[in-house]
Short mmCIF file of C-alpha atoms in Angstrom, two decimals:
data_model
loop_
_atom_site.label_atom_id
_atom_site.label_comp_id
_atom_site.label_asym_id
_atom_site.label_seq_id
_atom_site.Cartn_x
_atom_site.Cartn_y
_atom_site.Cartn_z
CA UNK A 218 -1.01 -17.25 -0.73
CA UNK A 219 -2.09 -18.66 2.53
CA UNK A 220 -2.76 -16.86 5.67
CA UNK A 221 -3.47 -20.27 7.05
CA UNK A 222 -5.01 -23.55 6.01
CA UNK A 223 -7.27 -24.28 8.91
CA UNK A 224 -10.75 -24.50 10.36
CA UNK A 225 -11.14 -22.52 13.58
CA UNK A 226 -14.70 -23.45 14.55
CA UNK A 227 -15.81 -20.03 13.27
CA UNK A 228 -13.85 -18.30 16.07
CA UNK A 229 -11.96 -16.29 13.51
CA UNK A 230 -10.81 -12.78 12.89
CA UNK A 231 -12.81 -11.94 9.75
CA UNK A 232 -15.93 -10.34 8.44
CA UNK A 233 -19.34 -11.66 9.40
CA UNK A 234 -22.12 -12.07 6.89
CA UNK A 235 -25.60 -11.12 7.94
CA UNK A 236 -27.68 -13.63 5.99
CA UNK A 237 -30.93 -13.33 7.85
CA UNK A 238 -32.98 -12.74 4.71
CA UNK A 239 -31.99 -15.62 2.47
CA UNK A 240 -34.93 -14.96 0.17
CA UNK A 241 -32.95 -12.05 -1.25
CA UNK A 242 -29.88 -14.15 -1.98
CA UNK A 243 -31.21 -15.81 -5.12
CA UNK A 244 -29.66 -19.12 -4.07
CA UNK A 245 -32.62 -20.92 -5.63
CA UNK A 246 -31.15 -19.92 -8.98
CA UNK A 247 -28.12 -22.16 -8.29
CA UNK A 248 -25.73 -19.24 -8.00
CA UNK A 249 -22.21 -20.23 -7.01
CA UNK A 250 -21.72 -16.97 -5.09
CA UNK A 251 -24.31 -15.96 -2.51
CA UNK A 252 -25.91 -12.66 -3.49
CA UNK A 253 -25.80 -9.98 -0.80
CA UNK A 254 -26.93 -6.38 -0.62
CA UNK A 255 -24.34 -3.85 0.62
CA UNK A 256 -26.24 -3.53 3.91
CA UNK A 257 -25.82 -7.26 4.57
CA UNK A 258 -22.03 -7.11 4.78
CA UNK A 259 -20.62 -6.10 8.16
CA UNK A 260 -17.39 -6.63 10.09
CA UNK A 261 -17.22 -8.56 13.33
CA UNK A 262 -13.84 -8.91 15.02
CA UNK A 263 -13.35 -12.31 16.61
CA UNK A 264 -10.48 -14.10 18.29
CA UNK A 265 -8.29 -15.85 15.67
CA UNK A 266 -7.15 -18.38 18.29
CA UNK A 267 -9.35 -21.45 18.65
CA UNK A 268 -10.00 -22.12 22.36
CA UNK A 269 -9.70 -25.90 22.12
CA UNK A 270 -6.57 -25.71 19.99
CA UNK A 271 -5.10 -23.29 22.55
CA UNK A 272 -5.54 -25.79 25.37
CA UNK A 273 -4.04 -28.56 23.25
CA UNK A 274 -1.12 -26.33 22.25
CA UNK A 275 -0.45 -25.50 25.91
CA UNK A 276 -0.32 -29.21 26.72
CA UNK A 277 2.09 -29.88 23.86
CA UNK A 278 4.37 -27.03 24.92
CA UNK A 279 4.38 -28.32 28.49
CA UNK A 280 5.27 -31.80 27.25
CA UNK A 281 8.18 -30.81 25.03
CA UNK A 282 9.44 -28.26 27.58
CA UNK A 283 8.67 -29.80 31.00
CA UNK A 284 8.84 -27.67 34.13
CA UNK A 285 9.41 -24.52 32.04
CA UNK A 286 12.92 -25.69 31.19
CA UNK A 287 15.14 -23.28 29.30
CA UNK A 288 15.01 -25.43 26.14
CA UNK A 289 12.78 -28.13 24.72
CA UNK A 290 13.97 -31.66 25.42
CA UNK A 291 15.00 -33.52 22.29
CA UNK A 292 13.54 -36.85 23.43
CA UNK A 293 10.20 -35.26 24.29
CA UNK A 294 10.03 -33.39 20.99
CA UNK A 295 10.73 -36.62 19.10
CA UNK A 296 8.10 -38.48 21.13
CA UNK A 297 5.44 -35.87 20.33
CA UNK A 298 6.49 -35.76 16.68
CA UNK A 299 6.05 -39.53 16.43
CA UNK A 300 2.68 -39.51 18.17
CA UNK A 301 1.32 -36.77 15.93
CA UNK A 302 2.64 -38.32 12.74
CA UNK A 303 5.44 -35.89 11.91
CA UNK A 304 8.07 -38.62 11.86
CA UNK A 305 7.72 -42.42 11.51
CA UNK A 306 7.17 -44.30 14.76
CA UNK A 307 9.31 -47.38 14.28
CA UNK A 308 10.48 -48.90 17.54
CA UNK A 309 12.66 -51.37 15.68
CA UNK A 310 14.64 -48.57 14.09
CA UNK A 311 14.85 -46.04 16.91
CA UNK A 312 18.26 -44.67 15.86
CA UNK A 313 16.87 -43.58 12.51
CA UNK A 314 14.15 -41.42 14.02
CA UNK A 315 14.98 -37.73 13.80
CA UNK A 316 13.20 -34.40 13.99
CA UNK A 317 15.64 -32.65 11.65
CA UNK A 318 16.67 -32.99 8.01
CA UNK A 319 20.35 -32.61 7.19
CA UNK A 320 21.69 -29.97 4.85
CA UNK A 321 23.06 -32.79 2.70
CA UNK A 322 19.59 -34.28 2.27
CA UNK A 323 18.19 -30.87 1.33
CA UNK A 324 20.95 -30.42 -1.23
CA UNK A 325 20.27 -33.88 -2.65
CA UNK A 326 16.58 -33.01 -2.99
CA UNK A 327 17.53 -29.89 -4.92
CA UNK A 328 19.96 -31.71 -7.20
CA UNK A 329 17.38 -34.40 -7.94
CA UNK A 330 14.89 -31.89 -9.32
CA UNK A 331 14.44 -31.64 -13.06
CA UNK A 332 16.23 -28.75 -14.72
CA UNK A 333 12.87 -27.08 -15.34
CA UNK A 334 11.85 -27.34 -11.67
CA UNK A 335 15.22 -26.04 -10.46
CA UNK A 336 14.97 -23.09 -12.84
CA UNK A 337 11.44 -22.30 -11.64
CA UNK A 338 12.49 -22.45 -7.99
CA UNK A 339 15.54 -20.29 -8.66
CA UNK A 340 13.44 -17.70 -10.52
CA UNK A 341 11.05 -17.42 -7.57
CA UNK A 342 13.98 -17.15 -5.16
CA UNK A 343 15.64 -14.38 -7.13
CA UNK A 344 12.50 -12.23 -7.48
CA UNK A 345 11.61 -12.59 -3.80
CA UNK A 346 15.19 -11.78 -2.79
CA UNK A 347 15.38 -8.73 -5.06
CA UNK A 348 12.20 -7.23 -3.62
CA UNK A 349 13.23 -7.99 -0.03
CA UNK A 350 16.65 -6.43 -0.59
CA UNK A 351 14.99 -3.28 -1.95
CA UNK A 352 12.86 -3.13 1.21
CA UNK A 353 15.97 -3.51 3.36
CA UNK A 354 17.73 -0.69 1.53
CA UNK A 355 14.73 1.60 2.02
CA UNK A 356 15.45 2.05 5.74
CA UNK A 357 18.83 3.26 6.93
CA UNK A 358 20.65 4.52 10.02
CA UNK A 359 19.86 8.15 10.91
CA UNK A 360 21.63 10.90 12.89
CA UNK A 361 20.36 14.38 13.77
CA UNK A 362 21.82 17.13 15.99
CA UNK A 363 20.28 17.70 19.44
CA UNK A 364 21.24 20.41 21.98
CA UNK A 365 24.86 19.69 22.86
CA UNK A 366 25.11 16.44 20.93
CA UNK A 367 23.70 13.92 18.48
CA UNK A 368 20.79 11.45 18.41
CA UNK A 369 19.95 8.76 15.93
CA UNK A 370 18.75 5.28 15.22
CA UNK A 371 20.38 2.13 13.92
CA UNK A 372 18.72 -0.60 11.87
CA UNK A 373 19.88 -4.13 12.57
CA UNK A 374 18.51 -7.63 12.09
CA UNK A 375 17.57 -10.03 14.85
CA UNK A 376 20.05 -12.89 15.20
CA UNK A 377 17.87 -15.97 14.65
CA UNK A 378 14.67 -16.27 12.59
CA UNK A 379 12.18 -19.12 12.76
CA UNK A 380 10.21 -19.80 9.57
CA UNK A 381 7.16 -22.06 9.38
CA UNK A 382 5.97 -23.55 6.08
CA UNK A 383 2.75 -25.62 6.15
CA UNK A 384 2.82 -29.24 5.08
CA UNK A 385 -0.12 -31.57 4.85
CA UNK A 386 -2.43 -31.42 1.87
CA UNK A 387 -0.11 -29.54 -0.49
CA UNK A 388 3.68 -29.01 -0.37
CA UNK A 389 4.44 -25.31 -0.13
CA UNK A 390 7.98 -24.54 -1.25
CA UNK A 391 6.81 -21.01 -2.05
CA UNK A 392 6.20 -20.41 1.68
CA UNK A 393 9.71 -21.64 2.41
CA UNK A 394 11.13 -19.04 0.04
CA UNK A 395 8.81 -16.24 1.16
CA UNK A 396 9.85 -16.62 4.78
CA UNK A 397 13.45 -17.82 4.75
CA UNK A 398 14.69 -15.70 1.84
CA UNK A 399 13.14 -12.61 3.42
CA UNK A 400 14.88 -13.37 6.73
CA UNK A 401 18.18 -13.75 4.90
CA UNK A 402 17.68 -10.46 3.03
CA UNK A 403 17.06 -8.76 6.37
CA UNK A 404 20.46 -10.01 7.49
CA UNK A 405 19.53 -12.69 10.04
CA UNK A 406 22.56 -14.76 10.98
CA UNK A 407 20.62 -17.99 11.55
CA UNK A 408 17.48 -19.23 9.80
CA UNK A 409 15.52 -22.19 11.19
CA UNK A 410 12.80 -23.74 9.00
CA UNK A 411 10.02 -26.02 10.22
CA UNK A 412 7.68 -27.97 7.94
CA UNK A 413 5.85 -31.20 8.83
CA UNK A 414 6.49 -34.21 6.60
CA UNK A 415 8.36 -32.05 4.07
CA UNK A 416 8.14 -33.05 0.41
CA UNK A 417 11.31 -33.19 -1.67
CA UNK A 418 10.44 -29.87 -3.34
CA UNK A 419 10.13 -28.31 0.13
CA UNK A 420 13.59 -29.57 1.09
CA UNK A 421 14.95 -28.29 -2.22
CA UNK A 422 13.54 -24.85 -1.44
CA UNK A 423 15.13 -25.00 2.01
CA UNK A 424 18.51 -25.66 0.39
CA UNK A 425 18.08 -22.78 -2.05
CA UNK A 426 17.03 -20.44 0.80
CA UNK A 427 20.14 -21.49 2.77
CA UNK A 428 18.23 -22.61 5.86
CA UNK A 429 20.66 -23.49 8.66
CA UNK A 430 18.36 -25.96 10.43
CA UNK A 431 15.38 -27.81 8.94
CA UNK A 432 12.86 -29.31 11.35
CA UNK A 433 10.55 -31.99 9.94
CA UNK A 434 7.94 -31.35 12.62
CA UNK A 435 4.89 -29.12 12.57
CA UNK A 436 2.11 -27.76 14.74
CA UNK A 437 2.60 -26.45 18.25
CA UNK A 438 5.67 -28.66 18.75
CA UNK A 439 7.49 -26.91 15.90
CA UNK A 440 6.67 -23.47 17.29
CA UNK A 441 7.92 -24.55 20.72
CA UNK A 442 11.16 -25.89 19.23
CA UNK A 443 11.85 -22.61 17.43
CA UNK A 444 10.78 -20.38 20.33
CA UNK A 445 12.71 -22.13 23.11
CA UNK A 446 15.33 -24.04 21.14
CA UNK A 447 16.25 -27.72 21.42
CA UNK A 448 19.40 -29.23 22.82
CA UNK A 449 20.66 -31.85 20.38
CA UNK A 450 19.69 -35.44 20.97
CA UNK A 451 21.20 -38.49 19.32
CA UNK A 452 21.41 -37.90 15.59
CA UNK A 453 20.08 -34.35 15.80
CA UNK A 454 21.64 -30.92 15.77
CA UNK A 455 20.85 -28.32 18.36
CA UNK A 456 18.09 -25.88 17.44
CA UNK A 457 18.73 -22.30 18.56
CA UNK A 458 16.05 -20.19 20.22
CA UNK A 459 14.64 -17.86 17.59
CA UNK A 460 14.10 -14.15 18.14
CA UNK A 461 11.11 -14.01 15.81
CA UNK A 462 8.84 -16.68 14.29
CA UNK A 463 6.95 -16.10 11.05
CA UNK A 464 4.84 -17.99 8.55
CA UNK A 465 1.31 -19.37 8.19
CA UNK A 466 0.05 -22.60 9.69
CA UNK A 467 -2.90 -24.53 11.09
CA UNK A 468 -4.91 -23.72 14.19
CA UNK A 469 -2.33 -25.33 16.51
CA UNK A 470 0.43 -23.25 14.95
CA UNK A 471 -1.66 -20.11 15.44
CA UNK A 472 -2.44 -21.06 19.04
CA UNK A 473 1.20 -21.81 19.83
CA UNK A 474 2.33 -18.53 18.27
CA UNK A 475 -0.09 -16.72 20.58
CA UNK A 476 1.49 -18.50 23.56
CA UNK A 477 5.13 -17.79 22.72
CA UNK A 478 4.46 -14.20 21.62
CA UNK A 479 6.42 -12.06 24.04
CA UNK A 480 9.09 -14.66 24.65
CA UNK A 481 9.89 -14.06 20.99
CA UNK A 482 8.31 -11.96 18.27
CA UNK A 483 5.76 -13.24 15.78
CA UNK A 484 4.52 -11.86 12.48
CA UNK A 485 0.75 -12.28 12.91
CA UNK A 486 -2.07 -14.55 14.03
CA UNK A 487 -3.56 -15.51 10.71
CA UNK A 488 -7.06 -16.63 9.80
CA UNK A 489 -8.53 -18.13 6.61
CA UNK A 490 -7.30 -16.81 3.29
CA UNK A 491 -9.38 -14.22 1.40
CA UNK A 492 -9.57 -12.58 -2.00
CA UNK A 493 -11.80 -9.67 -2.93
CA UNK A 494 -12.22 -8.58 -6.55
CA UNK A 495 -13.61 -5.20 -7.56
CA UNK A 496 -14.83 -5.57 -11.16
CA UNK A 497 -16.77 -3.39 -13.58
CA UNK A 498 -18.32 -4.26 -16.93
CA UNK A 499 -14.92 -4.23 -18.63
CA UNK A 500 -13.65 -7.15 -16.51
CA UNK A 501 -12.94 -10.49 -18.16
CA UNK A 502 -15.41 -12.93 -16.54
CA UNK A 503 -13.22 -15.99 -17.14
CA UNK A 504 -10.19 -14.32 -15.56
CA UNK A 505 -12.08 -13.13 -12.48
CA UNK A 506 -13.73 -16.53 -12.05
CA UNK A 507 -10.37 -18.29 -12.26
CA UNK A 508 -8.98 -16.00 -9.54
CA UNK A 509 -11.96 -16.61 -7.25
CA UNK A 510 -11.58 -20.37 -7.66
CA UNK A 511 -7.83 -20.19 -7.08
CA UNK A 512 -8.55 -18.69 -3.68
CA UNK A 513 -11.39 -21.09 -2.88
CA UNK A 514 -9.23 -24.18 -3.42
CA UNK A 515 -6.95 -23.18 -0.52
CA UNK A 516 -9.29 -24.37 2.19
CA UNK A 517 -12.94 -24.99 2.91
CA UNK A 518 -13.04 -21.80 5.00
CA UNK A 519 -11.33 -19.59 2.41
CA UNK A 520 -13.42 -16.66 1.14
CA UNK A 521 -13.83 -15.41 -2.43
CA UNK A 522 -15.65 -12.08 -2.70
CA UNK A 523 -16.87 -10.19 -5.74
CA UNK A 524 -17.93 -6.54 -5.72
CA UNK A 525 -19.29 -4.90 -8.87
CA UNK A 526 -21.41 -2.00 -9.98
CA UNK A 527 -22.85 -4.10 -12.82
CA UNK A 528 -25.29 -6.98 -12.29
CA UNK A 529 -24.63 -8.52 -15.69
CA UNK A 530 -20.92 -8.72 -14.84
CA UNK A 531 -21.72 -10.54 -11.58
CA UNK A 532 -23.93 -13.03 -13.43
CA UNK A 533 -21.30 -13.67 -16.12
CA UNK A 534 -18.60 -14.26 -13.54
CA UNK A 535 -20.88 -16.57 -11.53
CA UNK A 536 -21.58 -18.69 -14.61
CA UNK A 537 -17.86 -18.82 -15.37
CA UNK A 538 -17.15 -19.97 -11.80
CA UNK A 539 -19.69 -22.80 -12.16
CA UNK A 540 -18.20 -23.91 -15.46
CA UNK A 541 -14.57 -23.79 -14.31
CA UNK A 542 -15.00 -25.37 -10.89
CA UNK A 543 -16.77 -28.36 -12.44
CA UNK A 544 -13.54 -29.15 -14.31
CA UNK A 545 -11.21 -29.04 -11.29
CA UNK A 546 -9.59 -32.33 -10.23
CA UNK A 547 -10.15 -33.72 -6.75
CA UNK A 548 -9.60 -32.89 -3.96
CA UNK A 549 -9.36 -29.31 -5.25
CA UNK A 550 -12.92 -29.36 -6.59
CA UNK A 551 -14.56 -30.42 -3.33
CA UNK A 552 -12.51 -27.94 -1.33
CA UNK A 553 -13.36 -25.07 -3.68
CA UNK A 554 -17.06 -25.94 -3.74
CA UNK A 555 -17.22 -25.86 0.07
CA UNK A 556 -15.38 -22.53 0.20
CA UNK A 557 -17.67 -21.07 -2.45
CA UNK A 558 -20.65 -21.79 -0.20
CA UNK A 559 -19.18 -19.19 2.17
CA UNK A 560 -18.31 -16.77 -0.62
CA UNK A 561 -20.47 -13.98 -2.00
CA UNK A 562 -21.08 -11.25 -4.55
CA UNK A 563 -22.41 -7.75 -3.90
CA UNK A 564 -24.04 -5.47 -6.44
CA UNK A 565 -23.00 -1.95 -5.49
CA UNK A 566 -24.41 1.36 -6.65
CA UNK A 567 -20.99 2.54 -7.83
CA UNK A 568 -17.28 1.73 -7.81
CA UNK A 569 -17.00 4.17 -4.91
CA UNK A 570 -19.35 1.95 -2.89
CA UNK A 571 -17.26 -1.06 -3.88
CA UNK A 572 -14.21 0.72 -2.45
CA UNK A 573 -16.06 1.54 0.76
CA UNK A 574 -17.13 -2.07 1.33
CA UNK A 575 -13.66 -3.34 0.46
CA UNK A 576 -12.12 -0.97 3.00
CA UNK A 577 -14.58 -2.23 5.63
CA UNK A 578 -13.55 -5.84 4.96
CA UNK A 579 -9.80 -5.08 4.55
CA UNK A 580 -9.20 -8.25 2.52
CA UNK A 581 -5.96 -10.20 2.49
CA UNK A 582 -5.80 -9.99 -1.32
CA UNK A 583 -7.48 -7.17 -3.26
CA UNK A 584 -7.78 -7.34 -7.03
CA UNK A 585 -9.00 -4.37 -9.05
CA UNK A 586 -10.19 -5.17 -12.57
CA UNK A 587 -11.84 -1.98 -13.77
CA UNK A 588 -11.34 0.97 -16.06
CA UNK A 589 -8.53 3.10 -14.59
CA UNK A 590 -7.63 0.23 -12.26
CA UNK A 591 -4.59 1.95 -10.75
CA UNK A 592 -6.62 5.01 -9.87
CA UNK A 593 -9.26 2.82 -8.22
CA UNK A 594 -6.61 0.83 -6.38
CA UNK A 595 -4.98 3.98 -5.02
CA UNK A 596 -8.32 5.00 -3.52
CA UNK A 597 -8.48 1.76 -1.53
CA UNK A 598 -7.10 2.15 1.98
CA UNK A 599 -7.27 -1.28 3.65
CA UNK A 600 -5.86 -4.54 2.28
CA UNK A 601 -2.93 -6.93 2.63
CA UNK A 602 -1.76 -6.98 -0.99
CA UNK A 603 -3.08 -5.05 -4.01
CA UNK A 604 -3.19 -6.54 -7.52
CA UNK A 605 -3.95 -3.94 -10.19
CA UNK A 606 -5.48 -4.81 -13.54
CA UNK A 607 -6.43 -7.99 -15.37
CA UNK A 608 -2.88 -9.25 -15.82
CA UNK A 609 -1.74 -8.77 -12.19
CA UNK A 610 -3.13 -12.09 -10.98
CA UNK A 611 -3.06 -12.78 -7.27
CA UNK A 612 -1.51 -16.13 -8.11
CA UNK A 613 1.53 -14.28 -9.50
CA UNK A 614 1.94 -12.79 -6.04
CA UNK A 615 1.59 -16.27 -4.57
CA UNK A 616 4.49 -17.51 -6.62
CA UNK A 617 7.11 -14.88 -6.37
CA UNK A 618 6.48 -11.71 -8.34
CA UNK A 619 8.45 -10.18 -5.48
CA UNK A 620 6.17 -8.91 -2.70
CA UNK A 621 5.55 -11.39 0.10
CA UNK A 622 2.53 -13.67 0.01
CA UNK A 623 2.19 -13.95 3.79
CA UNK A 624 -0.46 -11.27 4.32
CA UNK A 625 -2.82 -10.04 7.06
CA UNK A 626 -6.28 -11.59 7.12
CA UNK A 627 -9.61 -11.01 8.83
CA UNK A 628 -9.66 -7.23 8.71
CA UNK A 629 -6.20 -6.80 10.25
CA UNK A 630 -5.07 -5.04 7.08
CA UNK A 631 -6.69 -1.98 8.67
CA UNK A 632 -3.61 -1.56 10.87
CA UNK A 633 -0.82 -3.84 9.69
CA UNK A 634 0.89 -5.13 6.58
CA UNK A 635 2.25 -8.43 5.30
CA UNK A 636 5.48 -10.21 6.08
CA UNK A 637 8.58 -8.27 5.06
CA UNK A 638 12.18 -7.67 6.05
CA UNK A 639 10.83 -5.25 8.67
CA UNK A 640 9.55 -8.21 10.73
CA UNK A 641 13.19 -9.21 11.23
CA UNK A 642 14.65 -5.74 11.82
CA UNK A 643 15.11 -3.72 15.00
CA UNK A 644 15.22 0.06 14.95
CA UNK A 645 17.11 1.14 18.06
CA UNK A 646 17.60 4.74 19.09
CA UNK A 647 20.65 6.31 20.74
CA UNK A 648 21.83 9.72 21.93
CA UNK A 649 25.13 11.29 22.95
CA UNK A 650 25.82 14.64 24.65
CA UNK A 651 29.23 16.11 23.87
CA UNK A 652 28.78 19.62 25.28
CA UNK A 653 27.37 19.94 28.77
CA UNK A 654 27.04 23.70 28.29
CA UNK A 655 25.04 23.47 25.07
CA UNK A 656 22.71 20.84 26.55
CA UNK A 657 21.49 23.05 29.43
CA UNK A 658 18.19 24.06 27.82
CA UNK A 659 17.29 20.39 27.42
CA UNK A 660 18.39 19.73 31.01
CA UNK A 661 16.22 22.55 32.37
CA UNK A 662 13.20 21.29 30.41
CA UNK A 663 13.72 17.79 31.77
CA UNK A 664 13.88 19.03 35.38
CA UNK A 665 10.67 20.99 35.01
CA UNK A 666 8.75 18.26 33.15
CA UNK A 667 9.79 15.61 35.67
CA UNK A 668 8.34 17.66 38.53
CA UNK A 669 5.18 18.38 36.54
CA UNK A 670 4.77 14.61 36.33
CA UNK A 671 5.55 14.13 40.01
CA UNK A 672 8.72 12.11 39.36
CA UNK A 673 11.18 13.73 41.76
CA UNK A 674 13.87 11.10 41.19
CA UNK A 675 13.81 11.95 37.49
CA UNK A 676 14.15 15.65 38.27
CA UNK A 677 17.14 15.06 40.51
CA UNK A 678 18.85 12.84 37.90
CA UNK A 679 18.53 15.74 35.45
CA UNK A 680 19.79 18.22 38.07
CA UNK A 681 23.07 16.31 38.32
CA UNK A 682 23.68 17.42 34.69
CA UNK A 683 22.81 21.08 35.42
CA UNK A 684 25.35 23.88 35.50
CA UNK A 685 23.03 26.12 37.53
CA UNK A 686 20.77 23.96 39.69
CA UNK A 687 21.97 22.25 42.85
CA UNK A 688 20.69 18.66 42.97
CA UNK A 689 17.99 18.37 45.63
CA UNK A 690 19.73 15.40 47.26
CA UNK A 691 22.68 17.70 48.11
CA UNK A 692 20.42 20.04 50.01
CA UNK A 693 19.33 19.47 53.63
CA UNK A 694 16.38 17.09 53.74
CA UNK A 695 13.10 18.57 54.95
#
């Protein structure tokens, strides 16, 4: 749904458009999508972390965790949260100020929903959970025999998961479910959720996802609180240090995640959201246009991309975009119109060329609306999430068909995938030798390889397990 809702001063990890020859773009014809030739689309890898936001995030982390303390200080976190508008700054009611929301308040928010809204939220929860549980069951503990013994791996969850759900312009209960439910399905013992100025529907989703701690702060201060933990202040519970932090956010969230990465794990450093649609002449122009607009309304730097082997199809879809976007309410309309200025359409020689360009871009969301759509989709190698056929709308993935909507952006789909239970799991290997005699071939190989690498201490450690070799340290020193 959202890789992130942010402007990063164009210092982003995404494709770069070579628009040097604007006379070929036909923008004078009032096209909604800039027209590009295949040769005008290229990939430029840039840093997803905004330099100014990084400096600001460092300052915030230093403020909430002075002198590199083990944990964030509750009073400092509350002070920053007030200053940045996460919580009300009311000096006359200091005792009421808090950076957490109680489980009781989350439950009340859930109970106060209409029956229809509760049912919708529960349906999303159940589909996300079912898919995540299937992922978890797909990887199991393994054992194999080795010379003289057994080796294997175990699969286990991290203890505490931190989940970030953006606030701000739109409440995003779907992001709460996508992150927290997935962490629960992985088996995490503790789930901490952070969302600035959470709406009631966000708190209801937190209750349904069984979040243990809900922070009503955002930005770099929220990431710091989840990474380093917070010792409870007056009126607040303690926040545990999280082993992994996931979820999309603004440029300060991204910057802070880059800082704490290593102290804890993170899922990804996300850039602006993207959708790419491969369409042929059989595509429904109104459907494709609606999907492009749905992506564009995310943020002014979101990208909606159309690839087709048919010029008439491109023109039909462009006209449908113009007609539909004019009917959007505000602020969605203005946001979408700005994003569409950065969006484009490419007339390709064939569907095969469409696939090639799509693979070069590695879009966050890839829709295929063609004849034999599944066959075309299976030929595509690089993307975050694939949506096959006219009826598999990307928006259905946004709202809980099952697969996670937190997906790699900016070309990173070339080497990684979206959020899943695997972000919360550890695969740890082990070995045991039961028969010293049967392990001797492995011991001899280890002695020889260690000396080939010049690691004499390694060789001697192996020799202590040998039935034939005398450890070098027991021989007279030269």
